[in-house]
Amino acid sequence: MAEPVRQFDLITMGRIGVDLYPLQTGVSLAEVETFGKFLGGSAANVAVAAARLGRAAAVITRTGDDPFGRYLHRALREFGVDDRWVTPVAAYPTPVTFCEVFPPDDFPLYFYRRPKAPDLEIRPEELDHHAIRAARVFWVTGTGLSEEPSRTATLGALAHRAGAGITVFDLDWRPMFWADPDQARPHYAEALRHATVAVGNLDECEIATGVREPWACAEALLAAGVELAVVKQGPAGVLAVHRDGRTAEVPPVPVEVVNGLGAGDAFGGSLCHGLLSGWELERTMRYANAAGALVASRLACSSAMPTGAEVDGLLARATP
């Protein structure tokens, strides 16, 4: 008898790597003397964020067959994320990402993903489609569409999952991963056809839809096929619009920003938690905003992901 497929609350698919963050703020990489090493990559961080909130999470990705790859396996397991679908690629090194930290709003990123990142070597024939279809939430990213074979694997997984549970497309626009921005829109459109939720900031929404005004972005994403459009607006907060007419506009939670880079991934994991919990739309957005704010007030991404008690505490303090 075949072993039953384990149902995860969340399976993410996409980018992973090692983040090397400076332990000095307000200086360029040329002046930094020491760095901290952390698990990174949007898909991995979203899974960590959900696991911190008690969700059964797994990630589909690939690393190099090297010490950094082994570090990422260990880090995922320590964070409670299932790593069974994290496999090595002998031909390419595990990516590293550096950032500069200039609070409150300048955090330049430097990606070292050449000649090719292993997470873009996810192959369609290696996917566990039964597990993907069984997951309560499946999360994919725009970066996964930037090169083959990851593009075909991502779109194939989305098509196979059609009609099963919550499917989130994180627009995740990184221009340095694409030779031409115009190449992205047809692939984004195909992903949106199979997704039930789209999440992105204004730059990402503009790449996906061609428009930039928040309400227009939301309407364009709904027209592209999703049921829920979540438009992140930075200091203006977040806008969520559901096809059934429900809306929520939520301001950001004020914190002293240390490093804003992990906030979006914390938002994503908490968004999944709220959707899985069946919360009202505004409650979900407020919770996700608070989780993002907590990470923005800390240096790291993955290790900074908050627990439920920490999010509840911030919300309680922020409520008049």
Tab-separated table of C-alpha atoms in Angstrom:
chain	number	residue	atom	x	y	z
A	1	MET	CA	0.000	0.000	0.000
A	2	ALA	CA	1.325	3.431	-0.937
A	3	GLU	CA	2.350	5.689	1.911
A	4	PRO	CA	-0.257	8.451	2.394
A	5	VAL	CA	0.754	11.933	1.312
A	6	ARG	CA	1.497	14.212	4.264
A	7	GLN	CA	-0.586	17.368	4.144
A	8	PHE	CA	1.390	20.499	4.918
A	9	ASP	CA	-0.246	23.755	5.913
A	10	LEU	CA	2.173	25.510	3.591
A	11	ILE	CA	4.593	24.512	0.853
A	12	THR	CA	6.703	27.263	-0.666
A	13	MET	CA	8.741	26.969	-3.854
A	14	GLY	CA	11.582	29.225	-4.917
A	15	ARG	CA	14.640	31.087	-3.753
A	16	ILE	CA	17.034	30.106	-0.961
A	17	GLY	CA	20.528	31.262	-0.082
A	18	VAL	CA	22.823	32.546	2.617
A	19	ASP	CA	22.361	36.130	3.782
A	20	LEU	CA	25.530	37.843	4.972
A	21	TYR	CA	24.402	40.937	6.838
A	22	PRO	CA	26.820	43.565	8.170
A	23	LEU	CA	27.057	43.899	11.903
A	24	GLN	CA	27.776	47.599	11.412
A	25	THR	CA	25.026	49.931	10.250
A	26	GLY	CA	25.276	53.143	8.312
A	27	VAL	CA	28.431	52.156	6.418
A	28	SER	CA	29.045	50.736	2.958
A	29	LEU	CA	30.273	47.192	2.309
A	30	ALA	CA	33.706	48.656	1.651
A	31	GLU	CA	33.891	49.694	5.320
A	32	VAL	CA	32.080	46.757	6.963
A	33	GLU	CA	34.359	44.618	9.143
A	34	THR	CA	32.110	41.772	10.356
A	35	PHE	CA	29.048	39.971	9.065
A	36	GLY	CA	26.363	37.698	10.477
A	37	LYS	CA	25.352	34.570	8.517
A	38	PHE	CA	21.653	33.736	8.152
A	39	LEU	CA	19.339	31.559	6.110
A	40	GLY	CA	17.806	33.707	3.373
A	41	GLY	CA	15.732	33.698	0.202
A	42	SER	CA	12.083	34.683	-0.012
A	43	ALA	CA	10.541	31.225	-0.329
A	44	ALA	CA	12.600	29.873	2.557
A	45	ASN	CA	11.862	32.904	4.741
A	46	VAL	CA	8.100	32.690	4.168
A	47	ALA	CA	8.170	29.040	5.238
A	48	VAL	CA	10.162	29.973	8.352
A	49	ALA	CA	7.704	32.759	9.165
A	50	ALA	CA	4.764	30.356	8.973
A	51	ALA	CA	6.579	27.699	11.011
A	52	ARG	CA	7.240	30.256	13.752
A	53	LEU	CA	3.467	30.692	13.946
A	54	GLY	CA	2.934	26.975	14.450
A	55	ARG	CA	2.242	25.954	10.865
A	56	ALA	CA	3.547	22.757	9.252
A	57	ALA	CA	5.732	24.196	6.498
A	58	ALA	CA	8.038	22.833	3.814
A	59	VAL	CA	10.055	24.383	1.011
A	60	ILE	CA	10.869	23.168	-2.495
A	61	THR	CA	14.224	24.529	-3.583
A	62	ARG	CA	17.836	23.608	-4.397
A	63	THR	CA	21.234	24.534	-2.988
A	64	GLY	CA	24.810	23.964	-4.016
A	65	ASP	CA	26.481	20.726	-2.969
A	66	ASP	CA	28.739	22.622	-0.591
A	67	PRO	CA	29.107	23.678	3.065
A	68	PHE	CA	26.696	26.595	2.660
A	69	GLY	CA	24.103	24.174	1.290
A	70	ARG	CA	24.532	21.936	4.301
A	71	TYR	CA	24.196	24.969	6.566
A	72	LEU	CA	20.849	25.822	4.938
A	73	HIS	CA	19.524	22.293	5.529
A	74	ARG	CA	20.459	22.538	9.187
A	75	ALA	CA	18.962	26.011	9.538
A	76	LEU	CA	15.657	24.962	7.955
A	77	ARG	CA	15.343	22.021	10.313
A	78	GLU	CA	16.188	24.196	13.319
A	79	PHE	CA	13.409	26.584	12.301
A	80	GLY	CA	10.970	23.679	11.999
A	81	VAL	CA	10.732	23.718	8.191
A	82	ASP	CA	10.657	20.362	6.380
A	83	ASP	CA	13.632	20.122	3.994
A	84	ARG	CA	12.796	16.876	2.174
A	85	TRP	CA	12.468	18.721	-1.166
A	86	VAL	CA	15.711	20.694	-0.822
A	87	THR	CA	18.210	18.976	-3.099
A	88	PRO	CA	21.813	19.716	-4.140
A	89	VAL	CA	23.068	20.865	-7.533
A	90	ALA	CA	26.710	19.944	-8.025
A	91	ALA	CA	27.297	22.385	-10.878
A	92	TYR	CA	26.521	25.640	-9.030
A	93	PRO	CA	27.471	27.139	-5.674
A	94	THR	CA	24.927	28.053	-3.026
A	95	PRO	CA	24.049	31.736	-3.554
A	96	VAL	CA	25.043	34.411	-1.073
A	97	THR	CA	23.443	37.820	-0.649
A	98	PHE	CA	25.011	40.871	0.955
A	99	CYS	CA	23.186	43.990	2.039
A	100	GLU	CA	24.061	47.421	3.317
A	101	VAL	CA	22.061	48.756	6.250
A	102	PHE	CA	21.175	52.438	6.177
A	103	PRO	CA	18.060	52.822	8.350
A	104	PRO	CA	15.282	53.718	8.066
A	105	ASP	CA	14.688	53.063	4.369
A	106	ASP	CA	17.857	52.281	2.404
A	107	PHE	CA	18.979	48.641	2.283
A	108	PRO	CA	20.827	47.925	-0.992
A	109	LEU	CA	21.071	44.235	-1.893
A	110	TYR	CA	23.917	42.505	-3.721
A	111	PHE	CA	23.025	39.064	-5.086
A	112	TYR	CA	25.774	36.577	-5.937
A	113	ARG	CA	23.865	34.042	-8.054
A	114	ARG	CA	26.211	33.422	-10.979
A	115	PRO	CA	26.712	31.593	-13.230
A	116	LYS	CA	23.278	30.345	-12.121
A	117	ALA	CA	21.502	29.848	-8.823
A	118	PRO	CA	20.705	26.225	-7.904
A	119	ASP	CA	17.122	27.202	-7.008
A	120	LEU	CA	16.547	27.917	-10.706
A	121	GLU	CA	17.405	24.269	-11.420
A	122	ILE	CA	14.140	22.965	-9.918
A	123	ARG	CA	12.976	20.438	-12.508
A	124	PRO	CA	9.364	19.537	-13.381
A	125	GLU	CA	9.979	15.787	-13.325
A	126	GLU	CA	11.334	15.939	-9.769
A	127	LEU	CA	8.303	17.616	-8.181
A	128	ASP	CA	6.006	15.798	-5.757
A	129	HIS	CA	2.757	16.905	-7.388
A	130	HIS	CA	0.633	14.912	-4.952
A	131	ALA	CA	2.075	16.801	-1.985
A	132	ILE	CA	1.797	20.121	-3.803
A	133	ARG	CA	-1.872	19.500	-4.550
A	134	ALA	CA	-2.542	18.330	-0.993
A	135	ALA	CA	-0.986	21.381	0.704
A	136	ARG	CA	-3.484	23.779	2.249
A	137	VAL	CA	-1.456	26.698	0.881
A	138	PHE	CA	1.034	26.599	-1.996
A	139	TRP	CA	3.303	29.646	-2.466
A	140	VAL	CA	5.388	30.450	-5.562
A	141	THR	CA	7.469	33.485	-6.529
A	142	GLY	CA	8.173	35.619	-9.563
A	143	THR	CA	11.884	34.822	-9.387
A	144	GLY	CA	11.029	31.182	-10.093
A	145	LEU	CA	9.738	32.285	-13.505
A	146	SER	CA	12.950	34.042	-14.540
A	147	GLU	CA	14.836	31.040	-15.981
A	148	GLU	CA	14.372	27.448	-17.097
A	149	PRO	CA	13.818	24.783	-15.901
A	150	SER	CA	12.387	26.545	-12.843
A	151	ARG	CA	9.859	28.436	-14.993
A	152	THR	CA	8.322	25.288	-16.453
A	153	ALA	CA	8.398	23.577	-13.061
A	154	THR	CA	6.654	26.512	-11.374
A	155	LEU	CA	3.955	26.919	-14.006
A	156	GLY	CA	3.457	23.149	-14.155
A	157	ALA	CA	3.027	22.928	-10.403
A	158	LEU	CA	0.479	25.752	-10.510
A	159	ALA	CA	-1.479	24.092	-13.302
A	160	HIS	CA	-1.451	20.729	-11.529
A	161	ARG	CA	-2.758	22.352	-8.374
A	162	ALA	CA	-5.573	24.291	-10.079
A	163	GLY	CA	-8.698	24.300	-7.937
A	164	ALA	CA	-7.012	22.838	-4.837
A	165	GLY	CA	-6.763	25.066	-1.779
A	166	ILE	CA	-5.110	28.479	-1.518
A	167	THR	CA	-2.434	29.224	-4.115
A	168	VAL	CA	-0.357	32.370	-3.563
A	169	PHE	CA	1.709	34.068	-6.253
A	170	ASP	CA	4.300	36.344	-4.662
A	171	LEU	CA	5.088	38.768	-7.486
A	172	ASP	CA	8.656	39.051	-6.115
A	173	TRP	CA	10.083	41.267	-8.861
A	174	ARG	CA	13.899	41.396	-8.891
A	175	PRO	CA	15.002	43.207	-12.066
A	176	MET	CA	18.573	41.886	-11.848
A	177	PHE	CA	17.237	38.350	-12.472
A	178	TRP	CA	15.658	39.246	-15.828
A	179	ALA	CA	17.398	40.286	-19.049
A	180	ASP	CA	14.334	42.309	-20.126
A	181	PRO	CA	11.348	43.352	-17.967
A	182	ASP	CA	9.015	42.896	-20.939
A	183	GLN	CA	9.804	39.174	-20.867
A	184	ALA	CA	8.292	38.839	-17.417
A	185	ARG	CA	4.688	39.934	-17.993
A	186	PRO	CA	3.471	36.942	-20.082
A	187	HIS	CA	4.858	34.501	-17.505
A	188	TYR	CA	3.351	36.515	-14.667
A	189	ALA	CA	0.000	36.462	-16.468
A	190	GLU	CA	0.166	32.674	-16.790
A	191	ALA	CA	0.936	32.290	-13.076
A	192	LEU	CA	-1.920	34.627	-12.121
A	193	ARG	CA	-4.373	32.465	-14.083
A	194	HIS	CA	-3.716	29.595	-11.656
A	195	ALA	CA	-3.293	31.539	-8.400
A	196	THR	CA	-6.024	32.448	-5.934
A	197	VAL	CA	-3.996	35.150	-4.130
A	198	ALA	CA	-1.502	37.683	-5.508
A	199	VAL	CA	0.856	39.637	-3.243
A	200	GLY	CA	3.174	42.445	-4.295
A	201	ASN	CA	4.375	45.987	-3.784
A	202	LEU	CA	3.643	48.758	-6.274
A	203	ASP	CA	6.754	48.087	-8.400
A	204	GLU	CA	5.875	44.394	-8.589
A	205	CYS	CA	2.227	45.085	-9.374
A	206	GLU	CA	3.266	47.406	-12.184
A	207	ILE	CA	5.403	44.691	-13.756
A	208	ALA	CA	2.516	42.219	-13.511
A	209	THR	CA	-0.315	44.512	-14.635
A	210	GLY	CA	1.082	47.632	-16.308
A	211	VAL	CA	-0.636	49.949	-13.809
A	212	ARG	CA	0.632	51.462	-10.582
A	213	GLU	CA	-2.215	53.153	-8.663
A	214	PRO	CA	-3.041	50.769	-5.756
A	215	TRP	CA	-6.753	50.273	-6.433
A	216	ALA	CA	-6.094	49.895	-10.159
A	217	CYS	CA	-3.401	47.314	-9.357
A	218	ALA	CA	-5.842	45.338	-7.229
A	219	GLU	CA	-8.546	45.411	-9.890
A	220	ALA	CA	-6.066	44.356	-12.573
A	221	LEU	CA	-4.858	41.426	-10.478
A	222	LEU	CA	-8.442	40.302	-9.873
A	223	ALA	CA	-9.137	40.577	-13.591
A	224	ALA	CA	-6.053	38.420	-14.252
A	225	GLY	CA	-7.633	35.553	-12.337
A	226	VAL	CA	-6.966	35.735	-8.587
A	227	GLU	CA	-9.603	35.934	-5.855
A	228	LEU	CA	-7.612	38.135	-3.467
A	229	ALA	CA	-5.206	40.938	-4.396
A	230	VAL	CA	-2.832	42.231	-1.708
A	231	VAL	CA	-1.026	45.454	-2.635
A	232	LYS	CA	1.767	46.509	-0.273
A	233	GLN	CA	2.331	50.283	-0.223
A	234	GLY	CA	5.228	50.744	2.209
A	235	PRO	CA	4.595	53.795	4.432
A	236	ALA	CA	0.993	53.940	3.138
A	237	GLY	CA	0.219	50.480	4.522
A	238	VAL	CA	-1.485	47.650	2.667
A	239	LEU	CA	-4.582	47.330	0.501
A	240	ALA	CA	-6.440	44.023	0.133
A	241	VAL	CA	-9.347	43.551	-2.272
A	242	HIS	CA	-11.347	40.325	-2.623
A	243	ARG	CA	-13.359	39.399	-5.667
A	244	ASP	CA	-16.477	39.096	-3.502
A	245	GLY	CA	-16.316	42.812	-2.673
A	246	ARG	CA	-14.556	42.695	0.698
A	247	THR	CA	-11.763	45.216	1.139
A	248	ALA	CA	-9.283	46.220	3.824
A	249	GLU	CA	-6.929	49.193	3.999
A	250	VAL	CA	-4.540	48.954	6.925
A	251	PRO	CA	-1.849	51.455	7.961
A	252	PRO	CA	1.650	50.269	8.885
A	253	VAL	CA	2.568	49.566	12.498
A	254	PRO	CA	5.126	52.188	13.581
A	255	VAL	CA	8.480	50.780	14.722
A	256	GLU	CA	12.086	51.941	14.701
A	257	VAL	CA	13.402	50.326	11.526
A	258	VAL	CA	16.720	48.480	11.736
A	259	ASN	CA	16.577	46.431	8.509
A	260	GLY	CA	13.490	46.375	6.308
A	261	LEU	CA	14.549	43.477	4.080
A	262	GLY	CA	12.737	40.631	5.851
A	263	ALA	CA	9.477	42.460	6.475
A	264	GLY	CA	7.802	41.249	3.289
A	265	ASP	CA	8.574	37.611	4.026
A	266	ALA	CA	7.221	37.922	7.570
A	267	PHE	CA	4.131	39.533	6.069
A	268	GLY	CA	3.807	36.591	3.676
A	269	GLY	CA	4.076	33.863	6.287
A	270	SER	CA	1.603	35.690	8.510
A	271	LEU	CA	-0.766	36.237	5.592
A	272	CYS	CA	-0.804	32.465	5.079
A	273	HIS	CA	-1.439	31.977	8.804
A	274	GLY	CA	-4.408	34.339	8.720
A	275	LEU	CA	-5.879	32.733	5.597
A	276	LEU	CA	-5.511	29.277	7.122
A	277	SER	CA	-7.150	30.519	10.324
A	278	GLY	CA	-10.176	31.812	8.426
A	279	TRP	CA	-9.829	35.303	9.871
A	280	GLU	CA	-11.622	38.350	8.551
A	281	LEU	CA	-9.656	40.181	5.876
A	282	GLU	CA	-8.822	43.228	7.993
A	283	ARG	CA	-7.614	41.120	10.908
A	284	THR	CA	-5.345	39.136	8.588
A	285	MET	CA	-3.852	42.312	7.110
A	286	ARG	CA	-3.286	43.910	10.514
A	287	TYR	CA	-1.595	40.758	11.784
A	288	ALA	CA	0.637	40.445	8.710
A	289	ASN	CA	1.549	44.133	8.924
A	290	ALA	CA	2.554	43.733	12.574
A	291	ALA	CA	4.697	40.686	11.800
A	292	GLY	CA	6.464	42.621	9.051
A	293	ALA	CA	7.046	45.559	11.384
A	294	LEU	CA	8.639	43.306	14.003
A	295	VAL	CA	11.142	41.945	11.502
A	296	ALA	CA	11.881	45.448	10.206
A	297	SER	CA	12.860	46.367	13.764
A	298	ARG	CA	15.472	43.574	13.824
A	299	LEU	CA	18.676	42.945	11.874
A	300	ALA	CA	18.129	39.492	10.386
A	301	CYS	CA	15.371	37.961	8.247
A	302	SER	CA	14.861	34.266	9.023
A	303	SER	CA	15.958	34.297	12.662
A	304	ALA	CA	13.965	37.490	13.234
A	305	MET	CA	10.610	35.959	12.269
A	306	PRO	CA	8.204	36.551	15.181
A	307	THR	CA	6.135	34.129	17.217
A	308	GLY	CA	2.408	34.552	17.567
A	309	ALA	CA	2.834	35.930	21.077
A	310	GLU	CA	5.214	38.609	19.793
A	311	VAL	CA	2.801	39.677	17.046
A	312	ASP	CA	-0.118	39.773	19.490
A	313	GLY	CA	1.972	41.833	21.887
A	314	LEU	CA	2.858	44.428	19.245
A	315	LEU	CA	-0.753	44.663	18.116
A	316	ALA	CA	-1.883	45.183	21.700
A	317	ARG	CA	0.675	47.961	22.212
A	318	ALA	CA	-0.195	49.598	18.891
A	319	THR	CA	-3.963	49.614	19.469
A	320	PRO	CA	-5.164	52.903	20.985
